[in-house]
Amino acid sequence: MAMSPQEQAPDPAPTPTPPSDPTPPSDPASTSPQIGGHPQRWLILGVICLAQLTVLLDNTVLNVAIPSLTRELDASTSDVQWMINAYSLVQSGLLLTAGSSADRYGRKKLLMAGLALFGVGSLVAGLASTSGQLIAARAGMGVGGALLITTTLAVVVQIFDDTERVKAIGLWSTVNSLGFAVGPLLGGVMLDHFWWGAIFLINIPVAAIGLIAVLALVPESKNPRGDRPDLLGALLSTIGMTSIVYAIISGPDDGWTSAPTLTAAAIGVLVLAGFVAWELRVPYPMLDMHFFRNQRFTGAVAGAILVAFGMAGSLFLLTQHLQFVLGYDPLEAGLHTAPFALTIVALNLTGVSARLLPKLGTPLTIAAGMTCLAAGLASIALLGGEGYGGMLLGLIIMGVGVAFAMPAMANAVMSAIPPEKAGVGAGVNGTLAEFGQGLGVAVLGAVLNSRFAAAVSVAAVSLPAALADAGSPAERRQITDAFASGLETSQLVGAVAVLLGGLVAAVLLRRAERGDFA
């Protein structure tokens, strides 16, 4: 289904075209949204959000099934770690490649391919009889997940015009928070009534419905320039990102200074440096490095990393506080973090955050959102030590901050990249989120561990191990207090980092806007 051409808003900082790629786009209709947007755009958004939600649920739903997997598949601790990590590792490593492929070969085609791969992988996972089969199936689901995450956002950019795109991206962003909140709860309900394989088989009808709906409703779009595929760039980005994500995943268990972690990190850094060097010289780069000369793009990049940093790091700390300090079980902890996600959902579904952006502008909206996120973290650190009541206020303030900042930054990233590169933009956005989340867990977790280790008298550095080594109730109380103190320090460090990052992003974006209108 061809889309009518629409005059695009001028790129805030035009990206220089590589000298050896002078061919202009031959079919603007294939990259530009219709005036007023596609006539079935909201129905299409519902379809792709359903596909996106399924992918995100699989990032968290497996955690509650760990006891069942250990018992029924006779899985070792290492097996369980790979069951969980194979999905996120493959997905993260392929995001840039998936986005670039969608731009070249068609976003609708790869959206359907992603749904098909995800459905087949879910079937194999649900029927797996060994740990190896489940790990392989999860890796296959990760390939489908990478295609879905990049193509869904790229399609949103194509079918909505400038007047509605922010609201649409806000709803798309809401799915991320909803997936976080619903995953553990859905997993718990399914395991109460069915065997562990049901948490995967439930994906199959969703994938089938999504395939039919995408085939019938979603228009095809791709980059009409027809760039030659950057195969070496795809290989380097996949190896580099996979190595970095592996280092982040293995660091907490193997130790941040262990040989496997340092080796994976070194390989990732070196390969990504080679990727940058290659992209600067190749005529048809997968990711044009000239984007980073655009202050709007770099400001949005900085903000996106810091929002993901604050979200993932704080929730990593919060779930430990709820379980280890306040004594909740995992399902109760998930329920008690739900106000954070529900606040984001409420503000985006009602369109509050979308209406705020045109009034304040992107820089102020991001600054306000990041300030709220930092204030929420600080509230949890200072008021949440004695019980859940103090945490509730912080969770709601954090939710307000994410609801304002995340859609504004996703829109800034996507609007700073030419429409024909929407898939690459979505890949960049997804990669930033993965990197920021890993960084948040790593940095704030390291602050917690160092503070805790310095404050306790026993040799163990984890709270359960330290409590097991404690010799008296008074010593156990001292250990718990030390852990709570470490949590407070870590959350305050996260609050300061998020606040500073938000201000930097806002300044860069403001400078870019002033340059536009100079």
Coordinates of C-alpha atoms in Angstrom, one line a residue:
M1 CA 0.0 0.0 0.0
A2 CA 1.8 3.2 -1.1
M3 CA 1.7 6.2 1.1
S4 CA 1.1 9.8 -0.1
P5 CA 4.0 12.2 0.1
Q6 CA 4.1 14.8 2.8
E7 CA 6.6 17.5 3.2
Q8 CA 8.9 16.6 6.1
A9 CA 9.8 19.0 8.8
P10 CA 13.4 20.2 8.2
D11 CA 16.1 18.2 9.8
P12 CA 17.3 20.3 12.7
A13 CA 21.0 19.7 11.8
P14 CA 21.3 18.3 8.3
T15 CA 23.4 15.3 8.1
P16 CA 26.1 15.4 5.4
T17 CA 25.6 12.7 2.8
P18 CA 28.7 10.7 2.1
P19 CA 30.3 12.0 -1.1
S20 CA 30.0 8.7 -2.9
D21 CA 26.3 8.4 -2.3
P22 CA 24.8 11.2 -4.4
T23 CA 21.6 9.5 -5.6
P24 CA 18.5 11.2 -4.2
P25 CA 15.5 9.2 -3.0
S26 CA 13.5 8.1 -5.9
D27 CA 10.2 7.5 -4.1
P28 CA 9.4 9.9 -1.3
A29 CA 6.1 8.2 -0.7
S30 CA 7.8 5.1 0.6
T31 CA 9.4 7.0 3.5
S32 CA 7.1 9.9 4.3
P33 CA 3.9 9.5 6.4
Q34 CA 0.6 10.6 4.8
I35 CA -0.8 14.1 5.5
G36 CA -2.7 13.5 8.8
G37 CA -1.1 10.1 9.0
H38 CA -2.2 6.7 7.7
P39 CA -6.0 6.3 7.9
Q40 CA -5.7 3.1 10.0
R41 CA -2.8 4.3 12.1
W42 CA -4.3 3.8 15.6
L43 CA -5.4 0.3 14.8
I44 CA -1.9 -0.4 13.4
L45 CA -0.4 1.0 16.5
G46 CA -2.5 -1.3 18.6
V47 CA -1.2 -4.3 16.6
I48 CA 2.4 -3.4 16.8
C49 CA 2.2 -2.5 20.5
L50 CA 0.7 -6.0 21.1
A51 CA 3.7 -7.5 19.4
Q52 CA 6.1 -5.3 21.3
L53 CA 4.5 -6.2 24.6
T54 CA 5.0 -9.9 23.9
V55 CA 8.7 -9.3 23.3
L56 CA 9.1 -7.3 26.5
L57 CA 7.2 -9.8 28.6
D58 CA 9.8 -12.5 27.7
N59 CA 12.5 -10.3 29.2
T60 CA 11.0 -10.8 32.7
V61 CA 8.5 -13.6 32.7
L62 CA 11.1 -16.4 32.8
N63 CA 12.5 -15.3 36.2
V64 CA 9.5 -16.6 38.1
A65 CA 9.8 -20.0 36.4
I66 CA 13.4 -20.6 37.6
P67 CA 12.4 -23.1 40.4
S68 CA 10.2 -25.1 38.0
L69 CA 12.9 -25.2 35.3
T70 CA 15.6 -26.3 37.8
R71 CA 13.3 -29.1 39.0
E72 CA 11.7 -30.4 35.7
L73 CA 14.7 -30.0 33.3
D74 CA 17.3 -30.8 35.9
A75 CA 18.9 -27.5 35.0
S76 CA 22.1 -26.3 36.7
T77 CA 22.6 -22.7 37.8
S78 CA 24.7 -22.1 34.6
D79 CA 21.9 -23.5 32.5
V80 CA 19.3 -21.2 34.1
Q81 CA 21.5 -18.2 33.6
W82 CA 21.9 -19.0 29.9
M83 CA 18.1 -19.6 29.5
I84 CA 17.6 -16.1 30.7
N85 CA 20.5 -14.4 29.1
A86 CA 20.5 -16.1 25.7
Y87 CA 17.4 -14.1 24.8
S88 CA 18.6 -10.6 25.9
L89 CA 22.2 -11.3 24.6
V90 CA 21.1 -12.1 21.0
Q91 CA 18.4 -9.4 21.0
S92 CA 20.8 -6.7 22.1
G93 CA 23.6 -7.7 19.7
L94 CA 21.3 -7.6 16.7
L95 CA 19.4 -4.4 17.2
L96 CA 21.5 -2.2 14.9
T97 CA 21.7 -4.9 12.2
A98 CA 18.0 -5.5 12.4
G99 CA 17.1 -1.8 12.1
S100 CA 19.4 -1.4 9.1
S101 CA 18.0 -4.5 7.4
A102 CA 14.5 -3.2 7.9
D103 CA 15.4 0.0 6.2
R104 CA 16.9 -1.8 3.2
Y105 CA 14.5 -4.7 2.7
G106 CA 11.2 -3.4 4.0
R107 CA 9.9 -2.8 7.5
K108 CA 6.7 -4.7 7.0
K109 CA 8.6 -7.8 5.7
L110 CA 10.9 -7.9 8.6
L111 CA 8.2 -7.2 11.1
M112 CA 6.4 -10.3 9.8
A113 CA 9.7 -12.2 9.9
G114 CA 10.2 -11.1 13.5
L115 CA 6.7 -12.3 14.5
A116 CA 7.2 -15.6 12.7
L117 CA 10.6 -16.3 14.3
F118 CA 9.3 -15.3 17.7
G119 CA 6.3 -17.6 17.3
V120 CA 8.3 -20.6 16.2
G121 CA 10.9 -20.0 18.9
S122 CA 8.1 -19.9 21.5
L123 CA 6.7 -23.2 20.3
V124 CA 10.1 -24.9 20.5
A125 CA 10.7 -23.3 23.9
G126 CA 7.4 -24.5 25.3
L127 CA 7.9 -28.0 24.1
A128 CA 11.6 -28.2 25.1
S129 CA 12.7 -31.3 27.0
T130 CA 16.3 -30.4 27.7
S131 CA 18.1 -27.3 28.9
G132 CA 20.0 -27.1 25.6
Q133 CA 16.8 -27.0 23.6
L134 CA 15.4 -24.2 25.7
I135 CA 18.5 -22.2 25.5
A136 CA 18.6 -22.5 21.6
A137 CA 14.9 -21.6 21.4
R138 CA 15.4 -18.5 23.6
A139 CA 18.3 -17.4 21.3
G140 CA 16.0 -17.8 18.3
M141 CA 13.3 -15.8 20.1
G142 CA 16.0 -13.1 20.6
V143 CA 16.5 -12.8 16.8
G144 CA 12.7 -12.3 16.4
G145 CA 12.7 -9.8 19.3
A146 CA 15.4 -7.7 17.8
L147 CA 13.4 -7.5 14.5
L148 CA 10.2 -6.6 16.3
I149 CA 11.7 -3.9 18.6
T150 CA 13.3 -2.0 15.7
T151 CA 10.5 -2.4 13.1
T152 CA 7.6 -1.4 15.4
L153 CA 9.1 2.0 16.2
A154 CA 10.2 2.5 12.6
V155 CA 6.6 1.8 11.5
V156 CA 5.2 4.3 14.1
V157 CA 7.5 7.0 12.6
Q158 CA 6.2 6.2 9.1
I159 CA 2.4 6.1 9.7
F160 CA 2.0 9.1 12.0
D161 CA 2.6 12.8 11.0
D162 CA 4.4 15.3 13.2
T163 CA 1.2 16.4 15.0
E164 CA 0.5 12.9 16.4
R165 CA 3.9 11.2 16.5
V166 CA 4.8 12.2 20.0
K167 CA 1.6 10.8 21.4
A168 CA 2.1 7.6 19.4
I169 CA 5.7 7.2 20.6
G170 CA 4.5 7.8 24.1
L171 CA 2.0 5.0 23.8
W172 CA 4.7 2.8 22.3
S173 CA 7.0 3.7 25.2
T174 CA 4.2 2.8 27.7
V175 CA 4.4 -0.8 26.5
N176 CA 7.9 -1.0 27.9
S177 CA 6.7 -0.1 31.4
L178 CA 3.6 -2.3 31.1
G179 CA 5.9 -5.2 30.1
F180 CA 8.0 -4.7 33.2
A181 CA 5.0 -4.6 35.5
V182 CA 3.0 -7.4 33.9
G183 CA 5.8 -9.9 33.3
P184 CA 6.3 -11.3 36.8
L185 CA 2.6 -11.2 37.5
L186 CA 1.6 -13.1 34.3
G187 CA 4.3 -15.6 34.9
G188 CA 3.1 -16.2 38.5
V189 CA -0.5 -16.7 37.4
M190 CA 0.4 -19.0 34.5
L191 CA 2.6 -21.2 36.8
D192 CA -0.2 -21.4 39.4
H193 CA -2.4 -23.1 36.8
F194 CA -0.2 -24.7 34.1
W195 CA 3.3 -26.2 33.6
W196 CA 6.2 -23.9 32.8
G197 CA 6.0 -24.3 29.0
A198 CA 2.7 -22.4 29.0
I199 CA 4.5 -19.1 29.6
F200 CA 6.0 -19.6 26.1
L201 CA 3.0 -21.2 24.3
I202 CA 0.8 -18.2 25.2
N203 CA 3.0 -16.2 22.7
I204 CA 1.9 -18.3 19.7
P205 CA -1.7 -17.0 19.3
V206 CA -0.5 -13.5 19.8
A207 CA 2.2 -13.9 17.1
A208 CA -0.4 -15.5 14.7
I209 CA -2.9 -12.7 15.3
G210 CA -0.1 -10.2 14.8
L211 CA 1.0 -11.7 11.5
I212 CA -2.5 -11.6 10.1
A213 CA -3.0 -8.0 11.2
V214 CA 0.4 -6.8 9.9
L215 CA -0.3 -8.5 6.6
A216 CA -3.7 -6.8 6.3
L217 CA -3.0 -3.4 7.8
V218 CA 0.6 -2.3 7.8
P219 CA 1.9 -0.5 4.7
E220 CA 5.3 -1.5 3.4
S221 CA 8.0 1.1 3.6
K222 CA 11.8 1.1 3.1
N223 CA 14.7 3.3 2.1
P224 CA 14.2 4.0 -1.6
R225 CA 17.9 4.8 -2.0
G226 CA 18.7 1.1 -2.2
D227 CA 22.0 1.2 -0.4
R228 CA 24.3 -1.8 -0.7
P229 CA 24.2 -3.8 2.5
D230 CA 27.0 -3.0 4.9
L231 CA 27.8 -6.6 5.8
L232 CA 31.1 -6.0 7.6
G233 CA 29.4 -3.2 9.6
A234 CA 26.6 -5.6 10.6
L235 CA 29.1 -8.2 11.7
L236 CA 31.2 -5.8 13.7
S237 CA 28.2 -4.2 15.4
T238 CA 26.8 -7.6 16.3
I239 CA 30.0 -8.9 17.8
G240 CA 30.8 -5.7 19.6
M241 CA 27.4 -5.2 21.2
T242 CA 27.1 -8.9 22.1
S243 CA 30.5 -8.8 23.8
I244 CA 29.6 -5.7 25.8
V245 CA 26.2 -7.0 26.9
Y246 CA 27.9 -10.3 27.8
A247 CA 30.4 -8.5 30.0
I248 CA 27.5 -6.5 31.7
I249 CA 25.5 -9.7 32.3
S250 CA 28.4 -11.8 33.6
G251 CA 30.0 -9.1 35.7
P252 CA 27.8 -9.4 38.8
D253 CA 28.3 -13.2 39.0
D254 CA 31.9 -13.7 37.8
G255 CA 33.2 -10.4 39.2
W256 CA 33.9 -7.2 37.3
T257 CA 37.6 -7.8 37.4
S258 CA 37.4 -11.5 36.4
A259 CA 39.1 -12.7 33.2
P260 CA 35.8 -13.6 31.4
T261 CA 34.3 -10.2 32.1
L262 CA 37.4 -8.2 31.2
T263 CA 38.0 -10.2 28.1
A264 CA 34.5 -9.8 26.8
A265 CA 34.5 -6.1 27.6
A266 CA 37.9 -5.6 25.8
I267 CA 36.7 -7.5 22.8
G268 CA 33.5 -5.4 22.7
V269 CA 35.4 -2.1 23.0
L270 CA 38.0 -3.0 20.3
V271 CA 35.4 -4.4 17.9
L272 CA 33.1 -1.4 18.3
A273 CA 36.1 0.9 17.7
G274 CA 36.7 -1.0 14.5
F275 CA 33.0 -0.6 13.7
V276 CA 33.2 3.2 14.1
A277 CA 36.4 3.4 11.9
W278 CA 34.7 1.3 9.2
E279 CA 31.5 3.3 9.2
L280 CA 33.4 6.5 8.7
R281 CA 35.0 5.2 5.5
V282 CA 32.4 3.0 3.9
P283 CA 30.3 4.7 1.2
Y284 CA 27.0 3.1 2.4
P285 CA 27.4 3.0 6.2
M286 CA 24.9 1.0 8.3
L287 CA 25.1 3.8 11.0
D288 CA 26.2 7.2 9.6
M289 CA 28.6 8.5 12.2
H290 CA 27.9 12.1 11.0
F291 CA 24.6 11.8 13.0
F292 CA 26.7 12.4 16.1
R293 CA 27.6 15.9 14.9
N294 CA 23.9 16.7 15.3
Q295 CA 23.5 18.2 18.8
R296 CA 19.8 17.2 18.9
F297 CA 20.9 13.6 18.3
T298 CA 23.8 13.6 20.8
G299 CA 21.6 15.3 23.4
A300 CA 18.9 12.7 23.0
V301 CA 21.5 9.9 23.1
A302 CA 22.8 11.2 26.4
G303 CA 19.4 11.5 27.9
A304 CA 18.2 8.1 26.7
I305 CA 21.2 6.4 28.3
L306 CA 20.7 8.2 31.6
V307 CA 16.9 7.5 31.8
A308 CA 17.6 3.8 31.2
F309 CA 20.4 4.0 33.7
G310 CA 18.1 5.5 36.4
M311 CA 15.2 3.2 35.7
A312 CA 17.1 -0.1 35.6
G313 CA 19.6 0.7 38.4
S314 CA 17.0 2.0 40.8
L315 CA 14.6 -0.9 40.2
F316 CA 17.5 -3.3 40.6
L317 CA 18.1 -1.8 44.0
L318 CA 14.5 -1.4 44.9
T319 CA 13.6 -5.1 44.4
Q320 CA 16.4 -6.0 46.7
H321 CA 15.2 -3.6 49.3
L322 CA 11.7 -4.9 49.1
Q323 CA 12.8 -8.5 49.5
F324 CA 15.9 -8.4 51.7
V325 CA 15.1 -5.5 53.9
L326 CA 11.3 -5.3 54.1
G327 CA 10.8 -9.1 53.7
Y328 CA 8.4 -9.3 50.6
D329 CA 8.5 -12.4 48.4
P330 CA 9.2 -11.9 44.6
L331 CA 5.5 -11.7 43.6
E332 CA 4.8 -9.2 46.4
A333 CA 7.9 -7.2 45.4
G334 CA 6.6 -7.1 41.8
L335 CA 3.2 -5.8 43.0
H336 CA 4.8 -3.1 45.2
T337 CA 6.7 -1.8 42.2
A338 CA 3.6 -1.6 40.0
P339 CA 2.7 2.0 40.9
F340 CA 5.9 3.1 39.0
A341 CA 4.7 1.4 35.8
L342 CA 1.0 2.3 36.3
T343 CA 1.9 6.0 36.6
I344 CA 3.7 5.9 33.2
V345 CA 0.8 4.0 31.6
A346 CA -1.8 6.5 33.0
L347 CA 0.1 9.6 31.9
N348 CA 0.7 8.3 28.4
L349 CA -2.7 6.8 27.8
T350 CA -4.4 10.0 28.8
G351 CA -2.0 12.0 26.5
V352 CA -0.7 14.2 29.3
S353 CA 3.0 13.8 28.4
A354 CA 2.2 14.3 24.7
R355 CA 0.4 17.6 25.4
L356 CA 3.3 18.8 27.6
L357 CA 5.9 18.5 24.8
P358 CA 4.6 21.2 22.4
K359 CA 4.1 23.6 25.3
L360 CA 7.5 23.2 27.0
G361 CA 9.6 22.1 24.0
T362 CA 11.8 19.1 23.9
P363 CA 14.7 20.5 26.1
L364 CA 12.5 21.6 29.0
T365 CA 10.3 18.5 28.8
I366 CA 13.4 16.2 29.1
A367 CA 14.9 18.4 31.9
A368 CA 11.6 18.3 33.8
G369 CA 11.3 14.5 33.3
M370 CA 14.8 13.8 34.4
T371 CA 14.5 16.1 37.4
C372 CA 11.4 14.1 38.5
L373 CA 13.2 10.8 38.0
A374 CA 16.1 12.1 40.1
A375 CA 13.7 13.4 42.8
G376 CA 11.9 10.1 42.9
L377 CA 15.2 8.2 43.4
A378 CA 16.2 10.6 46.2
S379 CA 12.7 10.2 47.8
I380 CA 13.1 6.5 47.9
A381 CA 16.6 6.8 49.3
L382 CA 15.6 9.2 52.1
L383 CA 12.0 8.2 52.9
G384 CA 11.9 4.5 52.0
G385 CA 14.1 3.1 54.7
E386 CA 11.3 2.5 57.3
G387 CA 8.6 1.0 55.2
Y388 CA 6.7 0.9 51.9
G389 CA 4.8 4.2 52.4
G390 CA 7.9 6.3 51.8
M391 CA 8.8 4.4 48.7
L392 CA 5.3 4.9 47.1
L393 CA 5.8 8.6 46.7
G394 CA 9.2 8.1 45.1
L395 CA 7.8 5.5 42.7
I396 CA 5.0 7.8 41.5
I397 CA 7.4 10.7 41.0
M398 CA 9.8 8.4 39.1
G399 CA 6.9 7.3 36.9
V400 CA 6.0 10.9 36.2
G401 CA 9.6 11.6 35.2
V402 CA 9.9 8.6 32.8
A403 CA 6.4 9.4 31.3
F404 CA 7.7 12.9 30.4
A405 CA 11.3 12.2 29.4
M406 CA 11.2 8.8 27.6
P407 CA 8.8 9.7 24.7
A408 CA 10.4 13.1 24.3
M409 CA 13.9 11.5 23.9
A410 CA 12.7 8.7 21.6
N411 CA 11.1 11.4 19.4
A412 CA 14.3 13.5 19.5
V413 CA 16.4 10.5 18.4
M414 CA 14.0 9.5 15.6
S415 CA 13.5 13.1 14.4
A416 CA 17.2 13.7 14.2
I417 CA 17.6 10.8 11.7
P418 CA 16.3 11.0 8.1
P419 CA 13.0 9.2 7.7
E420 CA 14.5 6.7 5.3
K421 CA 16.8 5.6 8.1
A422 CA 14.0 5.0 10.6
G423 CA 15.0 1.4 11.2
V424 CA 18.5 2.4 12.1
G425 CA 17.1 5.1 14.4
A426 CA 15.0 2.5 16.2
G427 CA 18.0 0.2 16.5
V428 CA 20.0 3.1 18.0
N429 CA 17.2 3.8 20.5
G430 CA 16.9 0.2 21.5
T431 CA 20.7 -0.2 21.8
L432 CA 20.9 2.9 24.0
A433 CA 18.2 1.5 26.3
E434 CA 20.0 -1.8 26.6
F435 CA 23.3 -0.1 27.3
G436 CA 21.8 2.3 29.8
Q437 CA 20.1 -0.5 31.7
G438 CA 23.2 -2.6 31.9
L439 CA 25.2 0.4 33.0
G440 CA 22.7 1.3 35.7
V441 CA 22.7 -2.2 37.2
A442 CA 26.5 -2.4 37.0
V443 CA 27.4 1.1 38.4
L444 CA 24.7 1.3 41.2
G445 CA 25.2 -2.3 42.1
A446 CA 29.0 -1.7 42.4
V447 CA 28.3 1.3 44.7
L448 CA 26.0 -0.8 46.8
N449 CA 28.5 -3.7 47.1
S450 CA 31.4 -1.5 48.0
R451 CA 29.4 0.4 50.7
F452 CA 28.0 -2.8 52.1
A453 CA 31.4 -4.6 52.2
A454 CA 33.0 -1.6 54.0
A455 CA 30.2 -1.6 56.7
V456 CA 29.9 -5.2 57.7
S457 CA 32.4 -7.2 59.9
V458 CA 31.8 -10.6 58.2
A459 CA 33.7 -11.7 55.1
A460 CA 30.6 -12.3 52.8
V461 CA 29.6 -9.4 50.6
S462 CA 26.0 -10.5 49.7
L463 CA 23.2 -9.9 52.2
P464 CA 22.0 -13.5 52.4
A465 CA 25.5 -14.8 52.9
A466 CA 26.4 -12.2 55.5
L467 CA 23.2 -12.9 57.5
A468 CA 24.1 -16.7 57.4
D469 CA 27.5 -15.9 58.8
A470 CA 26.1 -13.6 61.6
G471 CA 26.5 -14.8 65.1
S472 CA 23.8 -13.0 66.9
P473 CA 20.5 -11.1 66.3
A474 CA 22.3 -7.9 67.0
E475 CA 24.9 -8.6 64.3
R476 CA 22.1 -9.5 61.9
R477 CA 20.4 -6.2 62.6
Q478 CA 23.7 -4.4 62.0
I479 CA 24.2 -6.2 58.7
T480 CA 20.6 -5.3 57.5
D481 CA 21.2 -1.7 58.5
A482 CA 24.5 -1.7 56.6
F483 CA 22.7 -3.0 53.5
A484 CA 19.9 -0.4 53.8
S485 CA 22.6 2.3 54.1
G486 CA 24.3 1.0 51.0
L487 CA 21.0 1.1 49.1
E488 CA 20.5 4.7 50.2
T489 CA 23.9 5.8 49.0
S490 CA 23.5 4.0 45.7
Q491 CA 20.1 5.5 45.0
L492 CA 21.4 9.0 45.8
V493 CA 24.3 8.4 43.4
G494 CA 21.8 7.4 40.7
A495 CA 19.7 10.5 41.4
V496 CA 22.7 12.8 41.0
A497 CA 23.8 11.1 37.8
V498 CA 20.3 11.2 36.3
L499 CA 19.9 14.9 37.2
L500 CA 23.2 15.9 35.7
G501 CA 22.6 13.8 32.6
G502 CA 19.2 15.4 32.1
L503 CA 20.6 18.9 32.3
V504 CA 23.4 18.0 29.9
A505 CA 20.9 16.6 27.4
A506 CA 18.6 19.6 27.8
V507 CA 21.5 22.0 27.2
L508 CA 22.6 20.2 24.0
L509 CA 19.1 20.1 22.7
R510 CA 18.6 23.8 23.4
R511 CA 21.8 24.7 21.6
A512 CA 20.6 22.6 18.6
E513 CA 17.3 24.4 18.5
R514 CA 19.0 27.8 18.7
G515 CA 21.2 26.8 15.8
D516 CA 18.1 25.8 13.8
F517 CA 16.6 29.2 14.2
A518 CA 19.7 31.3 14.1

